[in-house]
């Protein structure tokens, strides 16, 4: 019989969240990552793949204090997507906060577990500090080339974001994971439901750093892109999301998308068996 992800086996006693939605291979917890990363038992995750709030969008604090729509979206206000929490910290408090959850999440990971963190150029120096401060080994940086971006006269285009990656201590080379690329080329998703949603195929490519069938944690689940990608690629996934609107949008999206995907899988299997 197929295993089912049981949250009570991953969390310490008395730490079950008041709100959690999920299916056989995934769960998303509604709440603050700072609280829940401390609540997991040691060594229950095989990888952390996440896209934290960058607290970026400007080099001055008044620019960073704008809403996430003002900072990261060019949509007209009538079509604006919900804003999300946790994106207004200044440089020092963001780095401190990153180091704190990164420290706690490391204990919830197996030895050698990989971690991937999305970030932009402005926060790149701070995130690499926070990662190492929290005890992870920083192993490199992959590039998400978004292709299209605003041209800037006399300057380089800012057309990339970065995937800072590392591991929880030594990372054996004989893990059953193939050679992965260092650059991923995907445009921003069309019809997105989250202000800073990542392309689904990008996440499917990035999670391949985890051993096949492993359990992935995304502590900043947003629209659930990592969770959806993970389940469709044969992993288990746990997400955490604090913003009410995105907890609802993300869990609905993952549920509907996985239902459609499972039906498609069944149809394909039926067609295959009819051919035989
Ligand atoms: C950059 S977005 C992630 C987007 C996601 N990768 C996607 O494709 O939809 C970061 C998310 O983290 C959430 N967040 C911010 N602070 C949080 C916290 N302390 N605990 C849990 N989630 C948090 C925000 O609400 C936001 O949805």
XYZ file of C-alpha atoms and ligand atoms in Angstrom:
303
model
C 0.000 0.000 0.000
C 1.181 3.552 -0.767
C 2.554 5.505 2.230
C 0.669 8.560 3.403
C 2.448 11.583 4.841
C 1.429 11.830 8.509
C 2.174 15.220 10.057
C 1.861 13.890 13.607
C 4.895 11.662 12.916
C 6.982 14.704 11.921
C 6.011 17.162 14.673
C 6.860 17.096 18.360
C 4.040 16.356 20.744
C 1.505 19.141 21.220
C 2.791 21.088 18.182
C 0.057 20.247 15.656
C -1.014 23.468 13.899
C -4.602 24.626 14.265
C -4.995 24.770 10.486
C -3.450 22.407 7.969
C -4.625 21.301 4.535
C -3.161 18.531 2.434
C -3.383 15.259 0.591
C -1.644 11.878 0.573
C 1.810 13.225 -0.218
C 1.625 16.859 0.915
C 0.566 19.201 3.681
C 0.583 22.999 4.038
C 0.553 24.427 7.571
C -1.028 27.808 8.192
C 1.247 29.836 10.448
C 4.621 31.384 11.119
C 7.728 29.531 9.995
C 9.673 30.825 12.979
C 7.306 28.846 15.218
C 6.884 25.686 13.127
C 10.502 25.021 12.135
C 11.178 24.596 15.858
C 8.293 22.124 16.128
C 9.607 19.416 13.780
C 11.387 16.340 15.117
C 15.100 16.120 14.250
C 16.084 14.702 10.861
C 12.645 14.384 9.269
C 13.373 16.248 6.000
C 15.594 15.292 3.052
C 15.768 18.823 1.577
C 14.701 22.440 2.073
C 13.722 24.226 -1.136
C 12.329 27.708 -0.631
C 11.752 31.232 -1.819
C 11.670 33.417 1.320
C 10.369 37.007 1.387
C 13.356 38.945 -0.001
C 12.594 42.168 1.936
C 14.116 43.804 -1.100
C 12.613 45.965 -3.842
C 14.854 48.964 -3.256
C 18.103 50.042 -1.709
C 16.603 52.541 0.768
C 14.359 51.625 3.709
C 11.422 53.778 2.526
C 11.487 51.854 -0.777
C 11.575 48.516 1.068
C 8.638 49.554 3.256
C 6.285 49.698 0.259
C 3.697 46.918 -0.242
C 4.746 43.749 -2.067
C 2.529 44.754 -5.016
C 4.191 48.159 -5.246
C 7.620 46.521 -5.115
C 7.246 43.386 -7.213
C 4.264 43.767 -9.533
C 3.411 45.907 -12.536
C -0.291 44.866 -12.490
C -2.923 47.630 -12.362
C -4.454 47.966 -8.880
C -7.847 46.570 -10.049
C -6.136 43.274 -10.936
C -3.684 43.313 -8.026
C -2.993 40.055 -6.231
C -2.991 39.956 -2.410
C 0.039 41.438 -0.679
C 2.080 39.111 1.501
C 3.559 39.445 5.008
C 7.134 39.579 6.208
C 8.728 41.676 3.475
C 9.520 44.971 5.259
C 12.501 44.127 7.436
C 15.624 46.243 7.211
C 18.938 44.641 6.261
C 20.097 43.809 9.778
C 16.830 42.363 11.042
C 16.220 40.383 7.808
C 19.670 38.759 8.044
C 19.127 37.960 11.727
C 15.663 36.522 11.049
C 16.972 34.420 8.134
C 19.758 33.027 10.317
C 17.281 32.136 13.057
C 14.905 30.006 10.976
C 17.808 28.556 8.961
C 19.401 27.413 12.237
C 16.208 25.706 13.414
C 15.360 24.151 10.060
C 18.803 22.532 9.852
C 17.982 20.435 12.922
C 14.838 19.166 11.198
C 16.962 17.940 8.247
C 18.932 14.742 7.774
C 22.741 14.957 7.660
C 23.829 15.858 4.116
C 20.406 17.288 3.204
C 20.577 19.950 0.465
C 19.075 23.430 0.813
C 18.144 25.851 -2.010
C 17.222 29.480 -1.349
C 15.915 31.864 -4.020
C 17.167 35.456 -3.787
C 17.829 38.607 -5.835
C 21.141 40.449 -6.286
C 20.497 42.962 -3.491
C 20.143 40.341 -0.738
C 22.750 37.957 -2.136
C 25.560 38.902 0.298
C 23.235 38.742 3.336
C 21.669 35.404 2.477
C 25.033 33.693 2.060
C 26.051 35.093 5.475
C 22.810 33.905 7.119
C 23.104 30.421 5.602
C 26.595 29.885 6.958
C 25.851 31.610 10.244
C 23.106 29.004 10.764
C 25.630 26.179 10.305
C 24.912 25.108 6.707
C 27.755 24.592 4.239
C 27.384 27.049 1.342
C 28.207 25.103 -1.828
C 27.368 27.417 -4.698
C 24.862 29.487 -6.611
C 22.711 28.521 -9.580
C 21.041 31.113 -11.797
C 17.397 31.562 -12.770
C 17.539 33.507 -16.035
C 14.113 35.123 -16.446
C 14.958 36.320 -19.952
C 12.660 39.250 -20.239
C 13.314 42.284 -18.036
C 13.357 46.060 -18.225
C 16.302 47.349 -20.284
C 18.426 49.952 -18.465
C 20.442 52.479 -20.466
C 24.140 52.197 -19.728
C 23.590 49.324 -17.273
C 23.299 45.556 -17.315
C 19.775 44.172 -17.293
C 18.673 42.653 -13.970
C 17.318 39.546 -15.671
C 18.327 36.892 -13.166
C 17.527 35.698 -9.690
C 19.771 33.320 -7.817
C 19.494 29.955 -6.111
C 21.960 29.878 -3.242
C 22.485 26.253 -2.299
C 24.288 24.238 0.325
C 24.052 21.228 2.578
C 23.657 20.140 6.160
C 27.277 19.072 6.671
C 29.143 16.818 4.224
C 27.176 15.910 1.089
C 28.278 12.532 -0.303
C 28.902 12.511 -4.080
C 27.383 9.052 -4.414
C 23.833 10.223 -3.656
C 21.410 8.877 -6.306
C 21.092 12.305 -7.959
C 22.326 13.047 -11.491
C 24.376 16.030 -12.756
C 22.203 19.149 -12.560
C 22.492 22.346 -14.626
C 23.713 25.643 -13.118
C 21.426 27.902 -15.176
C 17.645 27.587 -15.585
C 15.893 29.586 -18.310
C 12.172 30.162 -17.741
C 10.061 33.309 -18.089
C 7.865 34.495 -15.227
C 4.599 32.499 -15.112
C 1.594 33.876 -17.025
C -1.707 34.146 -15.092
C 0.012 33.918 -11.754
C -1.923 33.880 -8.488
C 0.966 35.029 -6.252
C 2.869 38.313 -6.570
C 6.227 36.516 -6.722
C 5.174 33.074 -7.995
C 7.935 30.916 -9.471
C 7.484 28.916 -12.702
C 6.331 25.344 -11.988
C 8.877 23.794 -14.357
C 11.697 25.768 -12.709
C 10.738 24.270 -9.344
C 10.485 20.783 -10.882
C 14.063 21.181 -12.109
C 15.436 22.610 -8.852
C 13.947 19.955 -6.540
C 15.904 17.276 -8.399
C 18.712 18.123 -5.940
C 16.751 16.017 -3.416
C 17.137 12.243 -3.482
C 14.291 10.535 -5.392
C 11.157 10.113 -3.291
C 12.552 12.287 -0.460
C 10.606 14.616 1.814
C 10.948 18.322 0.962
C 10.147 21.298 3.207
C 9.189 24.719 1.802
C 8.842 27.073 4.803
C 7.496 29.920 2.577
C 4.987 28.091 0.409
C 3.173 31.065 -1.200
C 1.025 29.706 -4.037
C 2.320 26.196 -3.340
C 4.535 25.964 -6.430
C 7.285 23.929 -4.712
C 4.693 21.631 -3.127
C 2.930 20.976 -6.427
C 6.214 20.446 -8.280
C 7.436 18.048 -5.584
C 4.360 15.819 -5.563
C 4.194 15.667 -9.371
C 7.866 14.631 -9.382
C 7.323 11.801 -6.872
C 8.459 13.499 -3.630
C 6.602 14.207 -0.397
C 6.253 17.874 0.539
C 5.438 20.027 3.547
C 4.846 23.770 3.253
C 4.289 26.597 5.728
C 2.464 29.805 4.787
C 1.567 32.717 7.069
C -0.508 35.046 4.848
C -4.179 34.040 5.093
C -4.972 34.807 1.445
C -2.029 32.757 0.155
C -2.689 29.845 2.491
C -6.159 29.656 0.895
C -5.045 30.315 -2.702
C -2.045 27.977 -2.447
C -3.858 25.022 -0.888
C -6.777 25.360 -3.355
C -4.359 25.502 -6.263
C -2.382 22.419 -5.167
C -5.571 20.443 -4.528
C -7.137 21.251 -7.910
C -3.916 20.830 -9.877
C -3.129 17.465 -8.289
C -6.651 16.185 -8.882
C -6.351 17.072 -12.569
C -2.845 15.597 -12.740
C -3.922 12.320 -11.074
C -6.872 11.978 -13.470
C -4.543 12.544 -16.408
C -2.137 9.903 -15.059
C -5.031 7.415 -14.765
C -6.199 8.194 -18.318
C -2.684 7.643 -19.661
C -2.347 4.350 -17.785
C -5.711 3.213 -19.167
C -4.642 4.063 -22.729
C -1.337 2.206 -22.244
C -3.044 -0.929 -20.911
C -5.558 -0.841 -23.807
C -2.627 -0.801 -26.270
C -1.095 -3.958 -24.721
C 8.407 34.894 -2.126
S 6.907 34.266 -1.569
C 6.911 32.578 -2.094
C 6.289 32.373 -3.443
C 6.281 30.919 -3.898
N 7.606 30.454 -4.200
C 5.371 30.694 -5.097
O 5.826 30.245 -6.156
O 4.182 31.003 -4.972
C 7.165 34.156 0.145
C 5.948 33.706 0.930
O 6.345 33.573 2.300
C 5.257 33.943 3.134
N 5.801 34.322 4.453
C 6.382 35.482 4.810
N 6.782 35.437 6.110
C 6.427 34.206 6.565
C 6.568 33.549 7.814
N 7.154 34.155 8.857
N 6.115 32.287 7.939
C 5.519 31.652 6.874
N 5.338 32.228 5.659
C 5.801 33.483 5.507
C 4.599 35.088 2.398
O 3.251 35.231 2.786
C 4.773 34.680 0.938
O 3.623 34.057 0.426
